[in-house]
Amino acid sequence: MKEYFEVYIQNQDKIEEFIEESLNKFGEVKKHKSSKFKTLFKIFPSLELVYIVNKDTKVQTSPNYHRFKEDAKEKDISREYLISKLHFKENCKTAFSSPYISSATRHNCITVSIKEGDDIIFFDFKIETLLERLNLIELNKPFHTLTKTFYLIAGYSMFLLALFIVCYSIYDFAHSFLIKGIFDLDAIFKPVIALTLGIAIFDLAKTILEQEVYFKSYSKNSKVETKIITKFLIAITIALSIEALMVVFKIALTDYDKMINALYLITGISMILIALSVFIFLTKKKN
């Protein structure tokens, strides 16, 4: 999914020029308000939403016009936060937003703003449809929906699994200490290991949902892949290090002859740390 935003960023100037020239051909856009902008919706398959905000009062003066419906609940609501983010170029009446997820349509879009008299007209364009319309991507909608649904189910399943691990580790510690009266190394270290793995799984699920479902970050240079691998490996390494420490204590107390096994485990963890250090070094050098 992130590839769509990379394609948009790579072709941003051409896309903005296309939209601006196309809208300018309509002359005064506000005159289409009487027809609920149906002509524009027909011309632009990627257009999802149109609304008008007064430039001085910064209050929305029109309903939200969707392709097949009209939402009057948004009328008379202050849009000051939107106006403050607009950056019109010199001698230009059009402004473009960065890609984001729309609270009205729940789709990934860009907003185009046009100044006409005392009003600013906002147009929300769905990015996937816009790129497909301009032949910049080939979007297989059934496969796209299936992929997004899979990531959604997998992400929330991992959330539930992480929550279960955290709750079970707390329960196991409380049960061992309060019910059984056991307070040894196992009772302390095992819940810590479980909590560490729970955090790693939670971070992985959060990143999957943000990038593949909800698109929190649209930056091409966000380094999300590096961050998720680094955070996940660090969490796993911490869990293994705690396990190695516990093994050392156990062997030292009960079976000193098997200390070589602890050495093998510590050596493996050291190799993971070296590999992680090399990965981080090469990644930073590349960027």
PDB file of C-alpha atoms in Angstrom:
ATOM      1  CA  MET A   1       0.000   0.000   0.000  1.00  0.00           C
ATOM      2  CA  LYS A   2       2.832   2.400   0.742  1.00  0.00           C
ATOM      3  CA  GLU A   3       3.854   2.071  -2.910  1.00  0.00           C
ATOM      4  CA  TYR A   4       0.768   4.076  -3.890  1.00  0.00           C
ATOM      5  CA  PHE A   5       1.966   7.033  -1.873  1.00  0.00           C
ATOM      6  CA  GLU A   6       5.457   6.709  -3.280  1.00  0.00           C
ATOM      7  CA  VAL A   7       3.955   6.813  -6.777  1.00  0.00           C
ATOM      8  CA  TYR A   8       1.918   9.875  -5.797  1.00  0.00           C
ATOM      9  CA  ILE A   9       4.964  11.691  -4.380  1.00  0.00           C
ATOM     10  CA  GLN A  10       7.034  10.844  -7.460  1.00  0.00           C
ATOM     11  CA  ASN A  11       4.336  12.263  -9.753  1.00  0.00           C
ATOM     12  CA  GLN A  12       2.989  14.949  -7.411  1.00  0.00           C
ATOM     13  CA  ASP A  13       3.734  17.927  -9.662  1.00  0.00           C
ATOM     14  CA  LYS A  14       2.063  16.325 -12.689  1.00  0.00           C
ATOM     15  CA  ILE A  15      -0.974  15.251 -10.671  1.00  0.00           C
ATOM     16  CA  GLU A  16      -1.436  18.696  -9.123  1.00  0.00           C
ATOM     17  CA  GLU A  17      -1.053  20.345 -12.514  1.00  0.00           C
ATOM     18  CA  PHE A  18      -3.658  17.983 -14.013  1.00  0.00           C
ATOM     19  CA  ILE A  19      -6.204  18.644 -11.249  1.00  0.00           C
ATOM     20  CA  GLU A  20      -5.629  22.405 -11.274  1.00  0.00           C
ATOM     21  CA  GLU A  21      -5.982  22.707 -15.054  1.00  0.00           C
ATOM     22  CA  SER A  22      -9.076  20.481 -15.066  1.00  0.00           C
ATOM     23  CA  LEU A  23     -10.810  22.508 -12.345  1.00  0.00           C
ATOM     24  CA  ASN A  24      -9.884  25.798 -14.019  1.00  0.00           C
ATOM     25  CA  LYS A  25     -11.717  24.680 -17.162  1.00  0.00           C
ATOM     26  CA  PHE A  26     -14.963  24.819 -15.207  1.00  0.00           C
ATOM     27  CA  GLY A  27     -14.534  28.549 -14.585  1.00  0.00           C
ATOM     28  CA  GLU A  28     -16.313  29.503 -11.380  1.00  0.00           C
ATOM     29  CA  VAL A  29     -16.693  26.210  -9.554  1.00  0.00           C
ATOM     30  CA  LYS A  30     -19.158  27.540  -6.982  1.00  0.00           C
ATOM     31  CA  LYS A  31     -21.888  27.827  -9.615  1.00  0.00           C
ATOM     32  CA  HIS A  32     -22.150  24.030  -9.588  1.00  0.00           C
ATOM     33  CA  LYS A  33     -23.388  24.135  -6.000  1.00  0.00           C
ATOM     34  CA  SER A  34     -27.008  24.246  -7.190  1.00  0.00           C
ATOM     35  CA  SER A  35     -26.547  20.843  -8.838  1.00  0.00           C
ATOM     36  CA  LYS A  36     -24.620  19.523  -5.816  1.00  0.00           C
ATOM     37  CA  PHE A  37     -21.465  19.388  -7.952  1.00  0.00           C
ATOM     38  CA  LYS A  38     -22.779  16.411  -9.914  1.00  0.00           C
ATOM     39  CA  THR A  39     -20.918  17.524 -13.047  1.00  0.00           C
ATOM     40  CA  LEU A  40     -17.613  17.463 -11.192  1.00  0.00           C
ATOM     41  CA  PHE A  41     -18.356  14.060  -9.681  1.00  0.00           C
ATOM     42  CA  LYS A  42     -19.074  12.769 -13.179  1.00  0.00           C
ATOM     43  CA  ILE A  43     -15.831  14.192 -14.600  1.00  0.00           C
ATOM     44  CA  PHE A  44     -13.645  13.086 -11.672  1.00  0.00           C
ATOM     45  CA  PRO A  45     -14.215   9.443 -10.605  1.00  0.00           C
ATOM     46  CA  SER A  46     -11.662  10.030  -7.843  1.00  0.00           C
ATOM     47  CA  LEU A  47     -13.618  12.958  -6.355  1.00  0.00           C
ATOM     48  CA  GLU A  48     -15.287  11.880  -3.096  1.00  0.00           C
ATOM     49  CA  LEU A  49     -16.307  14.986  -1.220  1.00  0.00           C
ATOM     50  CA  VAL A  50     -16.967  18.714  -1.793  1.00  0.00           C
ATOM     51  CA  TYR A  51     -17.771  21.410   0.777  1.00  0.00           C
ATOM     52  CA  ILE A  52     -17.514  25.187   1.103  1.00  0.00           C
ATOM     53  CA  VAL A  53     -16.001  27.230   3.946  1.00  0.00           C
ATOM     54  CA  ASN A  54     -16.293  30.995   4.430  1.00  0.00           C
ATOM     55  CA  LYS A  55     -12.833  32.561   4.246  1.00  0.00           C
ATOM     56  CA  ASP A  56     -13.515  35.190   6.939  1.00  0.00           C
ATOM     57  CA  THR A  57     -15.621  33.334   9.514  1.00  0.00           C
ATOM     58  CA  LYS A  58     -13.857  30.010   8.799  1.00  0.00           C
ATOM     59  CA  VAL A  59     -17.189  28.238   9.192  1.00  0.00           C
ATOM     60  CA  GLN A  60     -18.457  25.603   6.765  1.00  0.00           C
ATOM     61  CA  THR A  61     -21.384  27.141   4.911  1.00  0.00           C
ATOM     62  CA  SER A  62     -22.472  24.086   2.913  1.00  0.00           C
ATOM     63  CA  PRO A  63     -23.290  20.460   3.624  1.00  0.00           C
ATOM     64  CA  ASN A  64     -20.792  17.760   2.735  1.00  0.00           C
ATOM     65  CA  TYR A  65     -21.565  16.817  -0.862  1.00  0.00           C
ATOM     66  CA  HIS A  66     -20.689  13.186  -1.547  1.00  0.00           C
ATOM     67  CA  ARG A  67     -21.091  11.433  -4.867  1.00  0.00           C
ATOM     68  CA  PHE A  68     -24.469   9.900  -4.028  1.00  0.00           C
ATOM     69  CA  LYS A  69     -25.526  11.643  -0.826  1.00  0.00           C
ATOM     70  CA  GLU A  70     -25.510  14.894   1.109  1.00  0.00           C
ATOM     71  CA  ASP A  71     -24.533  15.279   4.765  1.00  0.00           C
ATOM     72  CA  ALA A  72     -25.910  18.415   6.422  1.00  0.00           C
ATOM     73  CA  LYS A  73     -24.498  17.605   9.877  1.00  0.00           C
ATOM     74  CA  GLU A  74     -21.152  19.166   9.005  1.00  0.00           C
ATOM     75  CA  LYS A  75     -22.680  22.539   8.130  1.00  0.00           C
ATOM     76  CA  ASP A  76     -21.986  25.536  10.439  1.00  0.00           C
ATOM     77  CA  ILE A  77     -18.939  23.803  11.974  1.00  0.00           C
ATOM     78  CA  SER A  78     -15.721  25.783  12.395  1.00  0.00           C
ATOM     79  CA  ARG A  79     -12.947  24.752   9.996  1.00  0.00           C
ATOM     80  CA  GLU A  80     -10.312  27.075  11.403  1.00  0.00           C
ATOM     81  CA  TYR A  81      -7.830  24.211  11.740  1.00  0.00           C
ATOM     82  CA  LEU A  82      -8.142  23.551   7.999  1.00  0.00           C
ATOM     83  CA  ILE A  83      -7.772  27.178   6.984  1.00  0.00           C
ATOM     84  CA  SER A  84      -4.640  27.546   9.126  1.00  0.00           C
ATOM     85  CA  LYS A  85      -2.975  24.667   7.244  1.00  0.00           C
ATOM     86  CA  LEU A  86      -3.604  26.078   3.771  1.00  0.00           C
ATOM     87  CA  HIS A  87      -0.618  27.427   1.896  1.00  0.00           C
ATOM     88  CA  PHE A  88      -1.611  29.132  -1.346  1.00  0.00           C
ATOM     89  CA  LYS A  89       1.229  29.871  -3.711  1.00  0.00           C
ATOM     90  CA  GLU A  90       1.790  33.472  -4.750  1.00  0.00           C
ATOM     91  CA  ASN A  91      -0.765  34.636  -7.340  1.00  0.00           C
ATOM     92  CA  CYS A  92      -2.447  31.238  -7.119  1.00  0.00           C
ATOM     93  CA  LYS A  93      -5.945  30.469  -5.887  1.00  0.00           C
ATOM     94  CA  THR A  94      -5.364  26.723  -5.511  1.00  0.00           C
ATOM     95  CA  ALA A  95      -3.712  24.824  -2.630  1.00  0.00           C
ATOM     96  CA  PHE A  96      -2.980  21.109  -2.218  1.00  0.00           C
ATOM     97  CA  SER A  97      -2.736  19.130   1.008  1.00  0.00           C
ATOM     98  CA  SER A  98      -0.428  16.238   1.800  1.00  0.00           C
ATOM     99  CA  PRO A  99      -1.935  12.719   1.650  1.00  0.00           C
ATOM    100  CA  TYR A 100      -3.977  11.780   4.728  1.00  0.00           C
ATOM    101  CA  ILE A 101      -6.910   9.625   5.806  1.00  0.00           C
ATOM    102  CA  SER A 102     -10.255  11.419   5.597  1.00  0.00           C
ATOM    103  CA  SER A 103     -12.445  11.414   8.707  1.00  0.00           C
ATOM    104  CA  ALA A 104     -15.508  11.810   6.487  1.00  0.00           C
ATOM    105  CA  THR A 105     -14.909   9.001   3.986  1.00  0.00           C
ATOM    106  CA  ARG A 106     -12.271   6.916   5.846  1.00  0.00           C
ATOM    107  CA  HIS A 107     -10.327   6.745   2.589  1.00  0.00           C
ATOM    108  CA  ASN A 108      -6.805   7.892   1.768  1.00  0.00           C
ATOM    109  CA  CYS A 109      -7.052  11.193  -0.015  1.00  0.00           C
ATOM    110  CA  ILE A 110      -5.647  14.609  -0.847  1.00  0.00           C
ATOM    111  CA  THR A 111      -7.605  17.846  -0.494  1.00  0.00           C
ATOM    112  CA  VAL A 112      -7.593  20.570  -3.138  1.00  0.00           C
ATOM    113  CA  SER A 113      -8.699  24.035  -2.005  1.00  0.00           C
ATOM    114  CA  ILE A 114      -9.834  26.801  -4.346  1.00  0.00           C
ATOM    115  CA  LYS A 115     -10.459  30.439  -3.379  1.00  0.00           C
ATOM    116  CA  GLU A 116     -13.519  32.010  -4.976  1.00  0.00           C
ATOM    117  CA  GLY A 117     -14.628  35.374  -3.576  1.00  0.00           C
ATOM    118  CA  ASP A 118     -15.297  35.083   0.158  1.00  0.00           C
ATOM    119  CA  ASP A 119     -15.353  31.282   0.051  1.00  0.00           C
ATOM    120  CA  ILE A 120     -12.857  28.446  -0.104  1.00  0.00           C
ATOM    121  CA  ILE A 121     -14.082  25.272  -1.800  1.00  0.00           C
ATOM    122  CA  PHE A 122     -12.570  21.972  -0.656  1.00  0.00           C
ATOM    123  CA  PHE A 123     -12.339  18.901  -2.898  1.00  0.00           C
ATOM    124  CA  ASP A 124     -11.288  15.488  -1.513  1.00  0.00           C
ATOM    125  CA  PHE A 125      -9.769  13.131  -4.093  1.00  0.00           C
ATOM    126  CA  LYS A 126      -9.250   9.425  -3.334  1.00  0.00           C
ATOM    127  CA  ILE A 127      -5.601   8.682  -4.031  1.00  0.00           C
ATOM    128  CA  GLU A 128      -5.896   5.105  -5.298  1.00  0.00           C
ATOM    129  CA  THR A 129      -8.614   6.019  -7.811  1.00  0.00           C
ATOM    130  CA  LEU A 130      -6.740   9.152  -8.875  1.00  0.00           C
ATOM    131  CA  LEU A 131      -3.552   7.231  -9.601  1.00  0.00           C
ATOM    132  CA  GLU A 132      -5.468   4.515 -11.410  1.00  0.00           C
ATOM    133  CA  ARG A 133      -7.311   7.103 -13.502  1.00  0.00           C
ATOM    134  CA  LEU A 134      -4.009   8.663 -14.570  1.00  0.00           C
ATOM    135  CA  ASN A 135      -2.598   5.201 -15.472  1.00  0.00           C
ATOM    136  CA  LEU A 136       0.091   5.473 -12.801  1.00  0.00           C
ATOM    137  CA  ILE A 137      -0.967   2.221 -11.117  1.00  0.00           C
ATOM    138  CA  GLU A 138      -3.094  -0.802 -11.970  1.00  0.00           C
ATOM    139  CA  LEU A 139      -5.443  -1.358  -9.056  1.00  0.00           C
ATOM    140  CA  ASN A 140      -7.116  -4.747  -8.741  1.00  0.00           C
ATOM    141  CA  LYS A 141      -9.956  -3.815  -6.392  1.00  0.00           C
ATOM    142  CA  PRO A 142     -10.936  -7.343  -5.223  1.00  0.00           C
ATOM    143  CA  PHE A 143      -7.304  -8.174  -4.472  1.00  0.00           C
ATOM    144  CA  HIS A 144      -6.804  -4.767  -2.846  1.00  0.00           C
ATOM    145  CA  THR A 145      -9.807  -5.341  -0.574  1.00  0.00           C
ATOM    146  CA  LEU A 146      -8.721  -8.894   0.232  1.00  0.00           C
ATOM    147  CA  THR A 147      -5.194  -7.751   1.143  1.00  0.00           C
ATOM    148  CA  LYS A 148      -6.445  -4.927   3.338  1.00  0.00           C
ATOM    149  CA  THR A 149      -8.920  -7.259   5.079  1.00  0.00           C
ATOM    150  CA  PHE A 150      -6.181  -9.825   5.709  1.00  0.00           C
ATOM    151  CA  TYR A 151      -3.888  -7.228   7.289  1.00  0.00           C
ATOM    152  CA  LEU A 152      -6.801  -5.914   9.353  1.00  0.00           C
ATOM    153  CA  ILE A 153      -7.645  -9.377  10.746  1.00  0.00           C
ATOM    154  CA  ALA A 154      -3.977 -10.292  11.287  1.00  0.00           C
ATOM    155  CA  GLY A 155      -3.198  -6.987  12.979  1.00  0.00           C
ATOM    156  CA  TYR A 156      -6.068  -7.122  15.449  1.00  0.00           C
ATOM    157  CA  SER A 157      -5.426 -10.818  16.099  1.00  0.00           C
ATOM    158  CA  MET A 158      -1.870  -9.933  17.080  1.00  0.00           C
ATOM    159  CA  PHE A 159      -3.230  -7.171  19.329  1.00  0.00           C
ATOM    160  CA  LEU A 160      -5.427  -9.717  21.093  1.00  0.00           C
ATOM    161  CA  LEU A 161      -2.545 -12.180  21.348  1.00  0.00           C
ATOM    162  CA  ALA A 162      -0.275  -9.491  22.862  1.00  0.00           C
ATOM    163  CA  LEU A 163      -3.000  -8.556  25.335  1.00  0.00           C
ATOM    164  CA  PHE A 164      -3.484 -12.226  26.267  1.00  0.00           C
ATOM    165  CA  ILE A 165       0.269 -12.682  26.839  1.00  0.00           C
ATOM    166  CA  VAL A 166       0.435  -9.588  29.061  1.00  0.00           C
ATOM    167  CA  CYS A 167      -2.641 -10.577  31.088  1.00  0.00           C
ATOM    168  CA  TYR A 168      -1.464 -14.197  31.432  1.00  0.00           C
ATOM    169  CA  SER A 169       2.002 -13.130  32.623  1.00  0.00           C
ATOM    170  CA  ILE A 170       0.464 -10.896  35.290  1.00  0.00           C
ATOM    171  CA  TYR A 171      -1.948 -13.659  36.317  1.00  0.00           C
ATOM    172  CA  ASP A 172       0.848 -16.254  36.458  1.00  0.00           C
ATOM    173  CA  PHE A 173       3.018 -14.013  38.633  1.00  0.00           C
ATOM    174  CA  ALA A 174       0.146 -13.152  40.988  1.00  0.00           C
ATOM    175  CA  HIS A 175      -0.950 -16.800  41.196  1.00  0.00           C
ATOM    176  CA  SER A 176       2.580 -18.044  41.958  1.00  0.00           C
ATOM    177  CA  PHE A 177       3.260 -15.373  44.562  1.00  0.00           C
ATOM    178  CA  LEU A 178      -0.129 -14.955  46.279  1.00  0.00           C
ATOM    179  CA  ILE A 179      -1.698 -18.421  45.917  1.00  0.00           C
ATOM    180  CA  LYS A 180       1.215 -20.885  45.775  1.00  0.00           C
ATOM    181  CA  GLY A 181       3.568 -18.762  47.824  1.00  0.00           C
ATOM    182  CA  ILE A 182       6.374 -19.286  45.308  1.00  0.00           C
ATOM    183  CA  PHE A 183       8.794 -16.412  44.912  1.00  0.00           C
ATOM    184  CA  ASP A 184      11.866 -17.576  43.001  1.00  0.00           C
ATOM    185  CA  LEU A 185      13.736 -16.713  39.805  1.00  0.00           C
ATOM    186  CA  ASP A 186      11.224 -18.467  37.555  1.00  0.00           C
ATOM    187  CA  ALA A 187       8.337 -16.572  39.110  1.00  0.00           C
ATOM    188  CA  ILE A 188      10.072 -13.246  38.422  1.00  0.00           C
ATOM    189  CA  PHE A 189      11.820 -13.768  35.092  1.00  0.00           C
ATOM    190  CA  LYS A 190       9.118 -15.666  33.164  1.00  0.00           C
ATOM    191  CA  PRO A 191       6.520 -12.862  33.432  1.00  0.00           C
ATOM    192  CA  VAL A 192       9.194 -10.345  32.380  1.00  0.00           C
ATOM    193  CA  ILE A 193      10.024 -12.434  29.296  1.00  0.00           C
ATOM    194  CA  ALA A 194       6.320 -12.767  28.449  1.00  0.00           C
ATOM    195  CA  LEU A 195       5.750  -9.008  28.852  1.00  0.00           C
ATOM    196  CA  THR A 196       8.723  -8.276  26.585  1.00  0.00           C
ATOM    197  CA  LEU A 197       7.354 -10.588  23.873  1.00  0.00           C
ATOM    198  CA  GLY A 198       3.916  -9.020  24.303  1.00  0.00           C
ATOM    199  CA  ILE A 199       5.396  -5.569  23.669  1.00  0.00           C
ATOM    200  CA  ALA A 200       7.235  -6.855  20.564  1.00  0.00           C
ATOM    201  CA  ILE A 201       4.053  -8.396  19.140  1.00  0.00           C
ATOM    202  CA  PHE A 202       2.067  -5.239  19.940  1.00  0.00           C
ATOM    203  CA  ASP A 203       4.609  -3.017  18.131  1.00  0.00           C
ATOM    204  CA  LEU A 204       4.552  -5.332  15.120  1.00  0.00           C
ATOM    205  CA  ALA A 205       0.730  -5.302  14.980  1.00  0.00           C
ATOM    206  CA  LYS A 206       0.607  -1.512  15.377  1.00  0.00           C
ATOM    207  CA  THR A 207       3.033  -0.965  12.527  1.00  0.00           C
ATOM    208  CA  ILE A 208       1.176  -3.374  10.217  1.00  0.00           C
ATOM    209  CA  LEU A 209      -2.157  -1.627  10.856  1.00  0.00           C
ATOM    210  CA  GLU A 210      -0.668   1.864  10.509  1.00  0.00           C
ATOM    211  CA  GLN A 211       1.074   1.115   7.226  1.00  0.00           C
ATOM    212  CA  GLU A 212      -1.272  -1.340   5.527  1.00  0.00           C
ATOM    213  CA  VAL A 213      -4.724  -0.357   6.845  1.00  0.00           C
ATOM    214  CA  TYR A 214      -4.857   3.119   8.403  1.00  0.00           C
ATOM    215  CA  PHE A 215      -1.812   4.770   6.808  1.00  0.00           C
ATOM    216  CA  LYS A 216      -0.616   6.926   9.659  1.00  0.00           C
ATOM    217  CA  SER A 217       2.638   7.737   7.892  1.00  0.00           C
ATOM    218  CA  TYR A 218       2.852   8.684   4.238  1.00  0.00           C
ATOM    219  CA  SER A 219       6.463   9.783   4.138  1.00  0.00           C
ATOM    220  CA  LYS A 220       8.629   7.968   1.631  1.00  0.00           C
ATOM    221  CA  ASN A 221      11.586   8.424   3.980  1.00  0.00           C
ATOM    222  CA  SER A 222       9.791   7.381   7.137  1.00  0.00           C
ATOM    223  CA  LYS A 223      12.172   4.352   7.534  1.00  0.00           C
ATOM    224  CA  VAL A 224       9.279   2.333   8.914  1.00  0.00           C
ATOM    225  CA  GLU A 225      10.695  -1.003   7.810  1.00  0.00           C
ATOM    226  CA  THR A 226      14.011  -0.330   9.562  1.00  0.00           C
ATOM    227  CA  LYS A 227      12.304   0.791  12.753  1.00  0.00           C
ATOM    228  CA  ILE A 228       9.994  -2.215  12.972  1.00  0.00           C
ATOM    229  CA  ILE A 229      12.828  -4.728  12.368  1.00  0.00           C
ATOM    230  CA  THR A 230      15.071  -2.954  14.868  1.00  0.00           C
ATOM    231  CA  LYS A 231      12.404  -2.689  17.584  1.00  0.00           C
ATOM    232  CA  PHE A 232      11.292  -6.297  17.105  1.00  0.00           C
ATOM    233  CA  LEU A 233      14.836  -7.697  17.222  1.00  0.00           C
ATOM    234  CA  ILE A 234      15.686  -5.585  20.273  1.00  0.00           C
ATOM    235  CA  ALA A 235      12.628  -6.918  22.105  1.00  0.00           C
ATOM    236  CA  ILE A 236      13.487 -10.508  21.155  1.00  0.00           C
ATOM    237  CA  THR A 237      17.110  -9.993  22.175  1.00  0.00           C
ATOM    238  CA  ILE A 238      16.062  -8.623  25.566  1.00  0.00           C
ATOM    239  CA  ALA A 239      13.777 -11.624  26.104  1.00  0.00           C
ATOM    240  CA  LEU A 240      16.571 -14.047  25.146  1.00  0.00           C
ATOM    241  CA  SER A 241      19.060 -12.223  27.351  1.00  0.00           C
ATOM    242  CA  ILE A 242      16.742 -12.533  30.332  1.00  0.00           C
ATOM    243  CA  GLU A 243      16.257 -16.233  29.538  1.00  0.00           C
ATOM    244  CA  ALA A 244      20.049 -16.694  29.292  1.00  0.00           C
ATOM    245  CA  LEU A 245      20.529 -14.992  32.659  1.00  0.00           C
ATOM    246  CA  MET A 246      17.943 -17.278  34.201  1.00  0.00           C
ATOM    247  CA  VAL A 247      19.610 -20.348  32.654  1.00  0.00           C
ATOM    248  CA  VAL A 248      23.000 -19.289  34.043  1.00  0.00           C
ATOM    249  CA  PHE A 249      21.540 -18.948  37.544  1.00  0.00           C
ATOM    250  CA  LYS A 250      19.764 -22.307  37.322  1.00  0.00           C
ATOM    251  CA  ILE A 251      22.824 -24.186  36.054  1.00  0.00           C
ATOM    252  CA  ALA A 252      25.136 -22.511  38.570  1.00  0.00           C
ATOM    253  CA  LEU A 253      22.880 -23.597  41.431  1.00  0.00           C
ATOM    254  CA  THR A 254      21.878 -27.092  40.359  1.00  0.00           C
ATOM    255  CA  ASP A 255      23.946 -28.511  37.479  1.00  0.00           C
ATOM    256  CA  TYR A 256      27.264 -26.727  37.018  1.00  0.00           C
ATOM    257  CA  ASP A 257      28.510 -29.275  34.428  1.00  0.00           C
ATOM    258  CA  LYS A 258      25.968 -27.997  31.859  1.00  0.00           C
ATOM    259  CA  MET A 259      27.265 -24.420  31.932  1.00  0.00           C
ATOM    260  CA  ILE A 260      28.442 -24.883  28.324  1.00  0.00           C
ATOM    261  CA  ASN A 261      24.763 -24.794  27.247  1.00  0.00           C
ATOM    262  CA  ALA A 262      24.401 -21.351  28.764  1.00  0.00           C
ATOM    263  CA  LEU A 263      27.527 -20.307  26.870  1.00  0.00           C
ATOM    264  CA  TYR A 264      25.960 -21.469  23.597  1.00  0.00           C
ATOM    265  CA  LEU A 265      22.845 -19.425  24.310  1.00  0.00           C
ATOM    266  CA  ILE A 266      24.841 -16.305  25.214  1.00  0.00           C
ATOM    267  CA  THR A 267      26.976 -16.748  22.081  1.00  0.00           C
ATOM    268  CA  GLY A 268      23.843 -16.920  19.941  1.00  0.00           C
ATOM    269  CA  ILE A 269      22.484 -13.748  21.527  1.00  0.00           C
ATOM    270  CA  SER A 270      25.819 -12.015  20.912  1.00  0.00           C
ATOM    271  CA  MET A 271      25.635 -12.976  17.227  1.00  0.00           C
ATOM    272  CA  ILE A 272      22.136 -11.491  17.004  1.00  0.00           C
ATOM    273  CA  LEU A 273      23.419  -8.260  18.584  1.00  0.00           C
ATOM    274  CA  ILE A 274      26.320  -8.112  16.116  1.00  0.00           C
ATOM    275  CA  ALA A 275      23.974  -8.733  13.162  1.00  0.00           C
ATOM    276  CA  LEU A 276      21.580  -6.045  14.447  1.00  0.00           C
ATOM    277  CA  SER A 277      24.453  -3.571  14.865  1.00  0.00           C
ATOM    278  CA  VAL A 278      25.668  -4.228  11.321  1.00  0.00           C
ATOM    279  CA  PHE A 279      22.108  -3.853   9.997  1.00  0.00           C
ATOM    280  CA  ILE A 280      21.637  -0.487  11.745  1.00  0.00           C
ATOM    281  CA  PHE A 281      25.070   0.723  10.562  1.00  0.00           C
ATOM    282  CA  LEU A 282      24.426  -0.225   6.921  1.00  0.00           C
ATOM    283  CA  THR A 283      20.941   1.279   6.994  1.00  0.00           C
ATOM    284  CA  LYS A 284      22.189   4.627   8.332  1.00  0.00           C
ATOM    285  CA  LYS A 285      25.054   4.608   5.829  1.00  0.00           C
ATOM    286  CA  LYS A 286      22.637   3.979   2.974  1.00  0.00           C
ATOM    287  CA  ASN A 287      20.374   6.860   4.034  1.00  0.00           C
TER     288      ASN A 287
END
